[in-house]
Amino acid sequence: MASVKSRLPANERYSVTLVPPAVEAINKLVEATGLTKTDVINRAVQIYAFLEERMGEGNEVVLRSPEGEYERVHIV
């Protein structure tokens, strides 16, 4: 039986130009989480893929406040 690691694609290196709001968001997340920029970006891409898949199935992204109020999230 093949291990999970052997079925995953190899690491890839990308060079991207980020817009200022993305740079600011990454820096805030690094500060808030203690993660590296690489880890923050990897998690962001995985979360985005997850949300896109679910929305493609007809699901909605909804946040619930501590008071129980719901807000639909629009990703454009």
Short mmCIF file of C-alpha atoms in Angstrom, two decimals:
data_model
loop_
_atom_site.label_atom_id
_atom_site.label_comp_id
_atom_site.label_asym_id
_atom_site.label_seq_id
_atom_site.Cartn_x
_atom_site.Cartn_y
_atom_site.Cartn_z
CA MET A 1 0.00 0.00 0.00
CA ALA A 2 1.40 3.41 -0.99
CA SER A 3 1.84 5.96 1.75
CA VAL A 4 0.01 9.28 1.66
CA LYS A 5 3.29 11.11 1.07
CA SER A 6 4.05 9.06 -2.04
CA ARG A 7 0.69 10.05 -3.58
CA LEU A 8 1.14 13.78 -3.01
CA PRO A 9 2.76 15.89 -5.71
CA ALA A 10 6.26 17.17 -5.04
CA ASN A 11 6.75 20.60 -3.52
CA GLU A 12 6.79 23.40 -6.06
CA ARG A 13 8.34 26.83 -5.78
CA TYR A 14 6.46 29.85 -7.17
CA SER A 15 7.40 33.46 -7.61
CA VAL A 16 4.41 35.78 -7.37
CA THR A 17 3.85 39.49 -7.15
CA LEU A 18 1.41 40.32 -4.37
CA VAL A 19 -0.74 43.42 -4.23
CA PRO A 20 -0.29 45.63 -1.15
CA PRO A 21 -3.49 44.44 0.60
CA ALA A 22 -2.32 40.81 0.28
CA VAL A 23 1.10 41.69 1.69
CA GLU A 24 -0.55 43.46 4.62
CA ALA A 25 -2.86 40.50 5.24
CA ILE A 26 0.05 38.05 5.21
CA ASN A 27 2.04 40.19 7.63
CA LYS A 28 -0.96 40.47 9.99
CA LEU A 29 -1.46 36.70 9.89
CA VAL A 30 2.23 36.03 10.55
CA GLU A 31 2.07 38.34 13.56
CA ALA A 32 -1.20 36.90 14.86
CA THR A 33 -0.37 33.22 14.38
CA GLY A 34 3.40 32.99 14.69
CA LEU A 35 3.45 30.99 11.46
CA THR A 36 5.90 31.64 8.65
CA LYS A 37 4.84 33.50 5.52
CA THR A 38 5.12 30.21 3.63
CA ASP A 39 2.80 28.46 6.09
CA VAL A 40 0.29 31.32 5.98
CA ILE A 41 0.20 31.30 2.18
CA ASN A 42 -0.05 27.48 2.03
CA ARG A 43 -2.99 27.51 4.44
CA ALA A 44 -4.70 30.35 2.59
CA VAL A 45 -4.53 28.50 -0.72
CA GLN A 46 -5.88 25.30 0.84
CA ILE A 47 -8.75 27.14 2.54
CA TYR A 48 -9.62 28.92 -0.70
CA ALA A 49 -9.65 25.61 -2.60
CA PHE A 50 -11.89 24.05 0.08
CA LEU A 51 -14.34 26.97 -0.05
CA GLU A 52 -14.42 27.02 -3.87
CA GLU A 53 -15.16 23.29 -3.93
CA ARG A 54 -18.00 23.62 -1.43
CA MET A 55 -19.47 26.69 -3.14
CA GLY A 56 -19.27 24.80 -6.45
CA GLU A 57 -21.52 22.18 -4.82
CA GLY A 58 -24.07 24.89 -4.07
CA ASN A 59 -23.11 25.51 -0.45
CA GLU A 60 -22.87 28.99 1.05
CA VAL A 61 -20.17 30.33 3.35
CA VAL A 62 -21.77 31.72 6.50
CA LEU A 63 -20.28 33.24 9.66
CA ARG A 64 -22.09 33.16 12.98
CA SER A 65 -21.34 35.87 15.51
CA PRO A 66 -21.08 35.11 19.24
CA GLU A 67 -24.56 36.64 19.54
CA GLY A 68 -25.94 34.08 17.07
CA GLU A 69 -26.31 36.43 14.10
CA TYR A 70 -25.50 35.01 10.68
CA GLU A 71 -23.71 36.74 7.82
CA ARG A 72 -23.28 35.27 4.34
CA VAL A 73 -19.72 35.61 3.03
CA HIS A 74 -19.31 36.63 -0.60
CA ILE A 75 -16.03 35.64 -2.22
CA VAL A 76 -15.43 37.47 -5.47
#
